[in-house]
Amino acid sequence: VANGGGSGGGGGGGAASLSSALASTAPSSEAKDGPRRVRVTQAGVTTSLEAPAGAARTLSRELVPDEKLDSLLLTVEALRAQLDEKERIYSARVTALLEDRRLRVAEEEARISACSKQMAHLETSLAEAERLLTRSTRDYLQLRHESLSRQRSDTEAVEALRRESSARKADAEQARAAAAAEVSQAASKAKRGAEQYVALFRQQAAEAQREANQLREREGASEQALTARVKELEATLVRLRRTHSALEERRRLEAE
């Protein structure tokens, strides 16, 4: 530490420079109670010294004047308290950041694990889908081949049925023409037979009419003969009644 022997104003400027230097002092990478390097600037001269923890309380009066020692000690204590508070805040912030980083790392690891599981599941599903697609494609190609073969067979069968139908139609036309000819012949023959039958029936009817007339005439003659016979029998009956009455009268007379 350089001791400035100037005026009071110079001493005040040196104290201000010392306070600024101490305020800008940062903690080293060593432990909290480890040695610290203090830079003191006074009257344009900068001096660095390294002292163990607690050196602010054991500053030699030989280095700093008596009238400024208490002020410097209070300043050092305030700065030390600020440094401790900042260290505590920074430590808490670092701890929070580390915890947040740990949580983020855990979440990322969980997400990566879930993504890995999902990817494995998707790969399994993809393999299954590819297997099903391959089998479906094979089945589709097989069914299409069978369908084309069946369609070709059906087409050939339809053509054969069409040819057979055409042949059947031709046969049916021939059979219809033959049947029409036979029907015409049968109708002509039936017409001739009917005409012959009608002529025969008329002849038989005429003969029956003549026989009926003859029978009617015979019946009239028989009726006349019967009428005459009845009259004769009635006359005979009248005579017999008279004869009977006469015989009854005679017998009555004889009985008397």
Coordinates of C-alpha atoms in Angstrom, one line a residue:
V1 CA 0.0 0.0 0.0
A2 CA 1.5 3.4 -0.9
N3 CA 1.0 6.1 1.7
G4 CA 0.3 9.5 0.2
G5 CA 1.6 12.4 2.3
G6 CA -0.3 15.2 0.5
S7 CA -3.0 17.5 1.6
G8 CA -6.2 16.6 3.2
G9 CA -7.9 16.8 -0.2
G10 CA -5.4 14.3 -1.5
G11 CA -6.1 12.1 1.5
G12 CA -9.8 12.3 0.8
G13 CA -9.3 11.4 -2.8
G14 CA -7.1 8.5 -1.8
A15 CA -9.8 7.1 0.5
A16 CA -12.4 7.4 -2.2
S17 CA -10.1 5.6 -4.6
L18 CA -9.5 2.9 -2.0
S19 CA -13.3 2.5 -1.5
S20 CA -13.9 2.3 -5.3
A21 CA -11.1 -0.3 -5.6
L22 CA -12.5 -2.3 -2.7
A23 CA -16.0 -2.1 -4.1
S24 CA -14.8 -3.5 -7.5
T25 CA -13.0 -6.3 -5.9
A26 CA -14.5 -9.7 -6.9
P27 CA -14.2 -13.0 -5.0
S28 CA -11.6 -15.4 -6.2
S29 CA -12.2 -19.0 -7.2
E30 CA -10.8 -20.2 -3.8
A31 CA -12.9 -21.0 -0.8
K32 CA -14.9 -18.4 1.1
D33 CA -12.4 -18.0 3.9
G34 CA -9.4 -18.4 1.6
P35 CA -6.8 -15.6 0.7
R36 CA -8.1 -12.6 -1.2
R37 CA -6.2 -10.1 -3.4
V38 CA -6.9 -6.5 -2.6
R39 CA -6.0 -3.7 -5.0
V40 CA -5.6 -0.3 -3.3
T41 CA -5.1 2.9 -5.4
Q42 CA -4.0 6.1 -3.8
A43 CA -2.5 9.2 -5.4
G44 CA -2.3 7.5 -8.8
V45 CA -0.3 4.5 -7.5
T46 CA -1.9 1.1 -7.4
T47 CA -0.6 -1.6 -5.1
S48 CA -1.8 -5.2 -4.9
L49 CA -1.6 -7.3 -1.8
E50 CA -2.8 -10.8 -0.9
A51 CA -3.9 -11.4 2.6
P52 CA -5.7 -14.3 4.3
A53 CA -9.4 -14.1 5.3
G54 CA -10.0 -11.6 8.1
A55 CA -7.2 -9.4 7.0
A56 CA -9.6 -6.5 7.0
R57 CA -9.8 -6.8 10.8
T58 CA -6.0 -7.0 11.2
L59 CA -4.8 -4.2 8.9
S60 CA -1.7 -2.7 10.4
R61 CA -1.9 0.8 11.4
E62 CA 1.5 1.2 9.8
L63 CA -0.2 0.8 6.3
V64 CA -3.3 2.9 6.9
P65 CA -3.5 6.1 8.9
D66 CA -5.4 6.0 12.2
E67 CA -8.1 8.5 11.2
K68 CA -9.0 6.3 8.2
L69 CA -8.7 2.9 9.6
D70 CA -12.1 2.6 11.2
S71 CA -13.8 4.0 8.0
L72 CA -11.9 1.5 5.9
L73 CA -12.8 -1.4 8.2
L74 CA -16.5 -0.5 8.1
T75 CA -16.3 -0.2 4.3
V76 CA -14.5 -3.6 4.1
E77 CA -17.1 -5.2 6.3
A78 CA -19.9 -3.7 4.3
L79 CA -18.3 -4.9 1.1
R80 CA -17.6 -8.3 2.7
A81 CA -21.3 -8.5 3.7
Q82 CA -22.4 -7.5 0.2
L83 CA -20.0 -10.1 -1.3
D84 CA -21.4 -12.8 1.0
E85 CA -25.0 -11.9 0.1
K86 CA -24.1 -11.9 -3.6
E87 CA -22.3 -15.2 -3.1
R88 CA -25.4 -16.6 -1.3
I89 CA -27.7 -15.2 -4.1
Y90 CA -25.5 -16.6 -6.8
S91 CA -25.1 -19.9 -5.0
A92 CA -28.9 -20.1 -4.7
R93 CA -29.3 -19.1 -8.3
V94 CA -26.7 -21.6 -9.4
T95 CA -28.5 -24.3 -7.3
A96 CA -31.8 -23.4 -8.8
L97 CA -30.3 -23.4 -12.3
L98 CA -28.7 -26.8 -11.6
E99 CA -32.0 -28.1 -10.3
D100 CA -33.8 -26.7 -13.3
R101 CA -31.1 -28.2 -15.5
R102 CA -31.5 -31.5 -13.7
L103 CA -35.3 -31.4 -14.1
R104 CA -34.9 -30.4 -17.8
V105 CA -32.4 -33.2 -18.3
A106 CA -34.7 -35.7 -16.6
E107 CA -37.6 -34.4 -18.7
E108 CA -35.5 -34.6 -21.8
E109 CA -34.4 -38.1 -20.9
A110 CA -38.0 -39.1 -20.2
R111 CA -39.1 -37.5 -23.5
I112 CA -36.2 -39.3 -25.3
S113 CA -37.2 -42.6 -23.6
A114 CA -40.8 -42.1 -24.5
C115 CA -39.8 -41.1 -28.1
S116 CA -37.6 -44.2 -28.2
K117 CA -40.5 -46.4 -27.0
Q118 CA -42.9 -44.7 -29.4
M119 CA -40.4 -45.0 -32.2
A120 CA -39.9 -48.7 -31.4
H121 CA -43.7 -49.1 -31.3
L122 CA -44.0 -47.2 -34.6
E123 CA -41.3 -49.3 -36.1
T124 CA -43.1 -52.5 -34.9
S125 CA -46.4 -51.1 -36.3
L126 CA -44.7 -50.2 -39.5
A127 CA -43.2 -53.6 -39.9
E128 CA -46.6 -55.2 -39.1
A129 CA -48.2 -52.8 -41.6
E130 CA -45.6 -53.6 -44.2
R131 CA -46.2 -57.3 -43.6
L132 CA -50.0 -56.9 -43.8
L133 CA -49.5 -54.7 -46.9
T134 CA -47.4 -57.4 -48.5
R135 CA -49.9 -60.1 -47.7
S136 CA -52.8 -57.9 -48.8
T137 CA -51.0 -57.2 -52.0
R138 CA -50.2 -60.8 -52.6
D139 CA -53.8 -61.8 -51.8
Y140 CA -55.1 -59.0 -54.1
L141 CA -52.9 -60.1 -56.9
Q142 CA -54.0 -63.7 -56.4
L143 CA -57.7 -62.7 -56.3
R144 CA -57.2 -60.5 -59.3
H145 CA -55.6 -63.4 -61.2
E146 CA -58.4 -65.7 -60.1
S147 CA -61.0 -63.0 -61.0
L148 CA -59.5 -62.5 -64.5
S149 CA -59.4 -66.3 -65.0
R150 CA -63.0 -66.7 -63.8
Q151 CA -64.0 -63.7 -66.0
R152 CA -62.3 -65.3 -69.0
S153 CA -64.0 -68.6 -68.3
D154 CA -67.4 -66.9 -67.8
T155 CA -66.9 -65.0 -71.1
E156 CA -66.1 -68.2 -72.9
A157 CA -69.1 -69.9 -71.2
V158 CA -71.3 -67.0 -72.2
E159 CA -70.1 -67.2 -75.8
A160 CA -70.8 -70.9 -75.8
L161 CA -74.2 -70.4 -74.4
R162 CA -74.9 -67.6 -76.9
R163 CA -73.9 -70.0 -79.8
E164 CA -76.0 -72.7 -78.3
S165 CA -78.9 -70.3 -77.9
S166 CA -78.6 -69.3 -81.5
A167 CA -78.6 -72.9 -82.6
R168 CA -81.6 -73.6 -80.3
K169 CA -83.4 -70.6 -81.8
A170 CA -82.7 -71.9 -85.3
D171 CA -84.0 -75.4 -84.3
A172 CA -87.0 -73.7 -82.7
E173 CA -87.8 -71.8 -85.9
Q174 CA -87.5 -75.0 -87.9
A175 CA -89.6 -76.9 -85.4
R176 CA -92.2 -74.0 -85.4
A177 CA -92.3 -74.0 -89.2
A178 CA -92.7 -77.8 -89.2
A179 CA -95.4 -77.6 -86.5
A180 CA -97.2 -74.9 -88.4
A181 CA -97.1 -77.1 -91.5
E182 CA -98.3 -80.1 -89.5
V183 CA -101.0 -78.0 -87.9
S184 CA -102.1 -76.8 -91.3
Q185 CA -102.2 -80.3 -92.6
A186 CA -104.0 -81.5 -89.5
A187 CA -106.5 -78.6 -89.8
S188 CA -107.2 -79.3 -93.5
K189 CA -107.6 -83.0 -92.7
A190 CA -109.8 -82.3 -89.7
K191 CA -111.8 -79.9 -91.8
R192 CA -112.3 -82.5 -94.5
G193 CA -113.2 -85.1 -91.8
A194 CA -115.6 -82.7 -90.2
E195 CA -117.3 -82.0 -93.5
Q196 CA -117.6 -85.7 -94.1
Y197 CA -118.9 -86.2 -90.6
V198 CA -121.4 -83.4 -91.0
A199 CA -122.6 -84.8 -94.3
L200 CA -122.9 -88.3 -92.7
F201 CA -124.7 -86.8 -89.7
R202 CA -127.1 -84.9 -92.0
Q203 CA -127.8 -88.1 -93.9
Q204 CA -128.3 -90.1 -90.7
A205 CA -130.6 -87.3 -89.4
A206 CA -132.6 -87.4 -92.6
E207 CA -132.9 -91.2 -92.3
A208 CA -133.9 -90.8 -88.6
Q209 CA -136.5 -88.3 -89.6
R210 CA -138.0 -90.6 -92.1
E211 CA -138.0 -93.4 -89.6
A212 CA -139.6 -91.2 -87.1
N213 CA -142.3 -90.2 -89.6
Q214 CA -142.9 -93.9 -90.4
L215 CA -143.1 -94.7 -86.7
R216 CA -145.5 -91.8 -86.2
E217 CA -147.6 -93.1 -89.0
R218 CA -147.5 -96.6 -87.5
E219 CA -148.3 -95.2 -84.1
G220 CA -151.3 -93.4 -85.6
A221 CA -152.5 -96.6 -87.2
S222 CA -151.9 -98.6 -84.0
E223 CA -153.7 -95.9 -82.0
Q224 CA -156.7 -96.2 -84.3
A225 CA -156.6 -100.0 -84.1
L226 CA -156.4 -99.8 -80.3
T227 CA -159.3 -97.3 -80.2
A228 CA -161.4 -99.6 -82.3
R229 CA -160.4 -102.5 -80.1
V230 CA -161.3 -100.6 -77.0
K231 CA -164.6 -99.7 -78.4
E232 CA -165.2 -103.4 -79.2
L233 CA -164.2 -104.4 -75.7
E234 CA -166.4 -101.7 -74.2
A235 CA -169.4 -103.0 -76.2
T236 CA -168.5 -106.6 -75.2
L237 CA -168.3 -105.4 -71.6
V238 CA -171.7 -103.8 -71.8
R239 CA -173.2 -107.0 -73.2
L240 CA -171.5 -109.0 -70.5
R241 CA -172.9 -106.7 -67.8
R242 CA -176.4 -107.0 -69.3
T243 CA -176.0 -110.8 -69.5
H244 CA -174.8 -110.8 -65.9
S245 CA -177.6 -108.6 -64.7
A246 CA -180.1 -111.0 -66.5
L247 CA -178.5 -114.0 -64.9
E248 CA -178.6 -112.4 -61.5
E249 CA -182.2 -111.5 -62.0
R250 CA -183.0 -115.1 -63.0
R251 CA -181.2 -116.6 -60.1
R252 CA -183.0 -114.3 -57.7
L253 CA -186.3 -115.3 -59.3
E254 CA -185.4 -118.9 -59.1
A255 CA -184.4 -118.5 -55.5
E256 CA -187.8 -117.0 -54.7

